[in-house]
Tab-separated table of C-alpha atoms in Angstrom:
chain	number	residue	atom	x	y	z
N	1	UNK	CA	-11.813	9.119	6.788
N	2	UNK	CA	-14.489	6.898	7.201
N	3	UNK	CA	-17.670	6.835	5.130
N	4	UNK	CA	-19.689	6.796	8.104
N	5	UNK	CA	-18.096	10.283	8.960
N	6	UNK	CA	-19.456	11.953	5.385
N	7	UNK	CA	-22.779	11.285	5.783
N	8	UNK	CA	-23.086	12.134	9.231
N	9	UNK	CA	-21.593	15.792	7.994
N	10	UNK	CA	-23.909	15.372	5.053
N	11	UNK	CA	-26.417	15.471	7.175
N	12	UNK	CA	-25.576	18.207	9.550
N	13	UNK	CA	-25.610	20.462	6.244
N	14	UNK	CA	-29.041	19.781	4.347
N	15	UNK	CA	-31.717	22.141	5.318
N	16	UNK	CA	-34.396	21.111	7.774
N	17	UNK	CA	-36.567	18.496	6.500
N	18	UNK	CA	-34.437	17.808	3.485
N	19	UNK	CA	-33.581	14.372	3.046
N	20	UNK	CA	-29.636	12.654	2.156
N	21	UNK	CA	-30.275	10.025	-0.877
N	22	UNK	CA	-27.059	9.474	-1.839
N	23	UNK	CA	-23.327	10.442	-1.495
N	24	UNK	CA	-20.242	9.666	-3.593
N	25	UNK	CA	-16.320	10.648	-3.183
N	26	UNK	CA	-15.456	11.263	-6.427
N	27	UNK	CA	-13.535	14.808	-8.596
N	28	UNK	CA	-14.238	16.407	-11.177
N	29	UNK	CA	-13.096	14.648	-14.074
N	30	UNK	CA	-10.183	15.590	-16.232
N	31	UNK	CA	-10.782	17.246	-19.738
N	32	UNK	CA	-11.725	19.996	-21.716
N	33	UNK	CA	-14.100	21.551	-19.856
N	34	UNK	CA	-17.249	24.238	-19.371
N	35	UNK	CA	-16.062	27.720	-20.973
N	36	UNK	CA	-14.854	29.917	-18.145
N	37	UNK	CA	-16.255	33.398	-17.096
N	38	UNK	CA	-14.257	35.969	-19.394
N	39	UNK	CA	-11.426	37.606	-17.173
N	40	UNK	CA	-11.845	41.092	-17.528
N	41	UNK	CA	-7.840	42.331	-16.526
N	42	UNK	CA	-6.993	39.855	-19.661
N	43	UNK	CA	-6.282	41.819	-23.170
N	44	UNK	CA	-9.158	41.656	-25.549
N	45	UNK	CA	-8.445	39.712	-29.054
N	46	UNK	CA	-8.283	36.788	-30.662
N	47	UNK	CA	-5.897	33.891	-29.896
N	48	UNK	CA	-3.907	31.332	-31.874
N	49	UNK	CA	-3.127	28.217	-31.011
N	50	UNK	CA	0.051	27.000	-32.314
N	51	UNK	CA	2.186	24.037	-32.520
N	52	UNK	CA	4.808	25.987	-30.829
N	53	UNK	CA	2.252	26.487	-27.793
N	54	UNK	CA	1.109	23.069	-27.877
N	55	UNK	CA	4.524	21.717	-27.749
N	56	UNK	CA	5.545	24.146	-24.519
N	57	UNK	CA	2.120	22.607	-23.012
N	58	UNK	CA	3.121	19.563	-23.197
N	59	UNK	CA	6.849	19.563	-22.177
N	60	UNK	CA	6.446	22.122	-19.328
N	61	UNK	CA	3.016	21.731	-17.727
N	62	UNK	CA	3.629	24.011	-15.247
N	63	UNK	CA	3.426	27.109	-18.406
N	64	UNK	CA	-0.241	28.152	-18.543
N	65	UNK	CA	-0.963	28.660	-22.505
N	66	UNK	CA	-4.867	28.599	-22.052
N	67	UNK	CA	-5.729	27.291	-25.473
N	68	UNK	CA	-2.771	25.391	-25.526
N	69	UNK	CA	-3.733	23.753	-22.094
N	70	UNK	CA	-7.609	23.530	-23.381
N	71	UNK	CA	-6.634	21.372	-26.260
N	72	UNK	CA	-4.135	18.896	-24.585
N	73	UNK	CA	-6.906	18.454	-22.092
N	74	UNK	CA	-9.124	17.349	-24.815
N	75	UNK	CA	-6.441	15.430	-26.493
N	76	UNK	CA	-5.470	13.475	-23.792
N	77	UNK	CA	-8.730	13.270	-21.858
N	78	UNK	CA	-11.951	14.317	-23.721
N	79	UNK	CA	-14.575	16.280	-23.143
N	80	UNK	CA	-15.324	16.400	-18.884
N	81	UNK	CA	-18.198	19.368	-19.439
N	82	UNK	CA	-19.783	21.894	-21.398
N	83	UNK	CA	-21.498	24.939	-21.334
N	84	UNK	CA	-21.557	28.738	-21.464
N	85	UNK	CA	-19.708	30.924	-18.961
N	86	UNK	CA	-22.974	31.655	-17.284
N	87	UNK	CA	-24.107	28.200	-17.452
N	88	UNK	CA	-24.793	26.089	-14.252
N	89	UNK	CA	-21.493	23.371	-15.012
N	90	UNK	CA	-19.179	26.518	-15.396
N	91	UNK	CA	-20.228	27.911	-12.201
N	92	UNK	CA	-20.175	24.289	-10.737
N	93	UNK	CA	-16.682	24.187	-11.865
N	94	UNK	CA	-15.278	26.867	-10.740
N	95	UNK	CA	-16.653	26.673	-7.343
N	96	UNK	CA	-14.518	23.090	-7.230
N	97	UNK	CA	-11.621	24.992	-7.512
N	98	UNK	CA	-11.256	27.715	-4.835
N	99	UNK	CA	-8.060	29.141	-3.882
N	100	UNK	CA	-5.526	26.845	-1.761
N	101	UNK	CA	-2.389	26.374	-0.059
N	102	UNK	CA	0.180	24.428	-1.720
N	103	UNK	CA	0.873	21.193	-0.541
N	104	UNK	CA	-3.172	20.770	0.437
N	105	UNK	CA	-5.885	18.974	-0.712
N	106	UNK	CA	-9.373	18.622	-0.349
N	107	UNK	CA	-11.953	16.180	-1.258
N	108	UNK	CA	-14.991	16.503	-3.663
N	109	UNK	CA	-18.670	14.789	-2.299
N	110	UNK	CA	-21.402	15.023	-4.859
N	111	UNK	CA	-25.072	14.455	-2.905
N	112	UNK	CA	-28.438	13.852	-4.168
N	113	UNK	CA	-31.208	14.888	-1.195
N	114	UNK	CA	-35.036	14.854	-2.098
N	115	UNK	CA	-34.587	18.566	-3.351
N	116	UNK	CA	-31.174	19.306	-4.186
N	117	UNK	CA	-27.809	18.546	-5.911
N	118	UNK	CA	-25.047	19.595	-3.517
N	119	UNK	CA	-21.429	19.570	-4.023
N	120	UNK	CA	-19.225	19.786	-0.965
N	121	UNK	CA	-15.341	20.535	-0.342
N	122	UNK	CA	-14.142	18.816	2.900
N	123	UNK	CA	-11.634	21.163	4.785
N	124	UNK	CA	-7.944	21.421	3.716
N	125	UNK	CA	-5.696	18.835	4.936
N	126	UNK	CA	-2.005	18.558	4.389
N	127	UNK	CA	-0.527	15.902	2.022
N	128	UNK	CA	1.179	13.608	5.121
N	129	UNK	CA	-1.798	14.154	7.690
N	130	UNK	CA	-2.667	12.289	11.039
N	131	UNK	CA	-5.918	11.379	11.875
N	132	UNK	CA	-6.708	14.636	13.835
N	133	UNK	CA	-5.948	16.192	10.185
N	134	UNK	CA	-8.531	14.246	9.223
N	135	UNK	CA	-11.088	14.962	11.471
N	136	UNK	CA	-10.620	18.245	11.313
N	137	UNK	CA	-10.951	18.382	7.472
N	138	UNK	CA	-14.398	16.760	7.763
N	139	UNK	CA	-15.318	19.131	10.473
N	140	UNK	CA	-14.833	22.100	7.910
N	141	UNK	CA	-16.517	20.264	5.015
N	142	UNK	CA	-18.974	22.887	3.628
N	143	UNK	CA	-21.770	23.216	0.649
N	144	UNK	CA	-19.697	25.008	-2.207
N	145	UNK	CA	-22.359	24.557	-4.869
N	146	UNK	CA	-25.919	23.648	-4.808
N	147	UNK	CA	-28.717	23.159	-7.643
N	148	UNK	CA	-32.824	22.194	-7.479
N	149	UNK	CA	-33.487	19.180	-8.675
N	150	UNK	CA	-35.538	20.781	-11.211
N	151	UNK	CA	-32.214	22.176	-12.712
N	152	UNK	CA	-31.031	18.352	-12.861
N	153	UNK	CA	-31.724	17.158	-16.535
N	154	UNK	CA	-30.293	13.518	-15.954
N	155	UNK	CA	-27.260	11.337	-14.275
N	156	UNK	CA	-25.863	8.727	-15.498
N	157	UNK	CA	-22.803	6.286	-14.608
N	158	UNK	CA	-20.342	5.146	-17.834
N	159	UNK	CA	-17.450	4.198	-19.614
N	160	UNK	CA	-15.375	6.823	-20.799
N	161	UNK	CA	-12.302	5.891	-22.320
N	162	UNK	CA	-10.611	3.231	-20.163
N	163	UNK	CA	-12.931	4.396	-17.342
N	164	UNK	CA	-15.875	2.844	-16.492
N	165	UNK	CA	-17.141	4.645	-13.611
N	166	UNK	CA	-17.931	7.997	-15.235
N	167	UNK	CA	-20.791	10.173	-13.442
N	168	UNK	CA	-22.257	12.858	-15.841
N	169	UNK	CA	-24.663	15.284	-14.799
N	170	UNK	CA	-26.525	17.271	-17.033
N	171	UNK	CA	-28.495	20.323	-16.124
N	172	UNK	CA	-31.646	21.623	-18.205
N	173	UNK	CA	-29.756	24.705	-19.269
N	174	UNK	CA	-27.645	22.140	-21.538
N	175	UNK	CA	-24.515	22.388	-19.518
N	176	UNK	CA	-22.909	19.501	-17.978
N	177	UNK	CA	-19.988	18.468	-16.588
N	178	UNK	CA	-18.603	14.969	-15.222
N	179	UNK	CA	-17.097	13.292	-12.216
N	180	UNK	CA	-14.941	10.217	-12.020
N	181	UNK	CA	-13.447	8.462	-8.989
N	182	UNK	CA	-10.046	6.512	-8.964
N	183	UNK	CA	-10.459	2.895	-10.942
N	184	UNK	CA	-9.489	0.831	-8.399
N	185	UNK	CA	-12.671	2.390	-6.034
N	186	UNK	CA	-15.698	0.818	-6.234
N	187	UNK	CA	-18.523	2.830	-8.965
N	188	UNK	CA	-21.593	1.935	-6.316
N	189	UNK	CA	-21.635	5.125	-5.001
N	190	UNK	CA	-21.560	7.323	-8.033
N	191	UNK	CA	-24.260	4.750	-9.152
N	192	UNK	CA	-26.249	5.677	-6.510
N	193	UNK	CA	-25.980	9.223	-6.507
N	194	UNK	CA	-27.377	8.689	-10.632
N	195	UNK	CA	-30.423	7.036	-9.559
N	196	UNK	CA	-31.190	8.892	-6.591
N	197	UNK	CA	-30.966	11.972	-9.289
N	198	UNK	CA	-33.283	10.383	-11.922
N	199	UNK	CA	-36.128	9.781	-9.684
């Protein structure tokens, strides 16, 4: 898809008389990250993590240990957000990951507009798509998650670990919760989407 092609969606989904600043491609980075809303058909009580559970985390990733998975994620990758279930990175993040198919994927667009923070998914698109795939992906790109500006603390573009096109956004609630895109894409447009955020 052509960039050309996101902002003209961009632009067909800001309210009237907002204005598009800025636009990156770019996921949510991986790491340990906000807490999660509690899941209330879970059993209540306290959980250990073990070596035992770390271990099966690490040799079959596809076993979900949650504490287990928590701390390779942190061990491997760092810290990619924090905050309270409530706060506004948690329910960032979990709006980034609604349910899907298997064998799709979507992509992630972070935008900065002269009122709000919005967060996009594009529509699903098949691993091995054509280019009518692809247009019809961006056709059913929609706003999953949007914040005032006044709920944007800061932005900022850095290293982090061997990556030095990190976008972190925090929010004023103390959350915050970070974004990377692929090293060999260019960092401009996360750049942009920081300083169209800190004005």
């Amino acid at each position: 898809m052509q960039d050309s092609g996101y902002r003209d969606r961009l632009g067909q989904l800001v309210e009237p008389g907002e204005r598009l600043l800025a636009y990156a491609k770019a996921e949510a980075a991986h790491g340990a990250q906000p807490a999660a809303a509690p899941d209330a058909t879970a059993p209540q009580g306290s959980v250990r993590v073990t070596a035992g559970g770390v271990l099966l985390n690490l040799l079959a990733p596809v076993v979900t240990f949650g504490p287990g998975d928590r701390l390779v994620d942190r061990v491997c990758w760092g810290v990619a957000g924090r905050g309270a279930a409530g706060s506004v990175a948690a329910r960032l993040h979990r709006a980034l990951h609604p349910p899907r198919s298997p064998g799709t994927v979507r992509d992630t667009l972070i935008a900065a507009t002269d009122q709000r923070l919005l967060v996009c998914l594009t529509g699903a698109v098949k691993l091995f798509a054509w280019r009518a795939d692809d247009e019809r992906s961006l056709a059913g790109t929609r706003v999953v998650f949007a914040a005032a500006r006044t709920e944007v603390a800061a932005a900022r573009v850095g290293w982090h670990r061997l990556n030095p096109k990190r976008l972190r956004v925090d929010f004023t609630d103390g959350s915050w919760l970070a974004f990377t895109v692929p090293i060999a894409e260019s960092g401009r447009p996360l750049r942009e989407v920081a300083a169209a955020l800190s004005r």
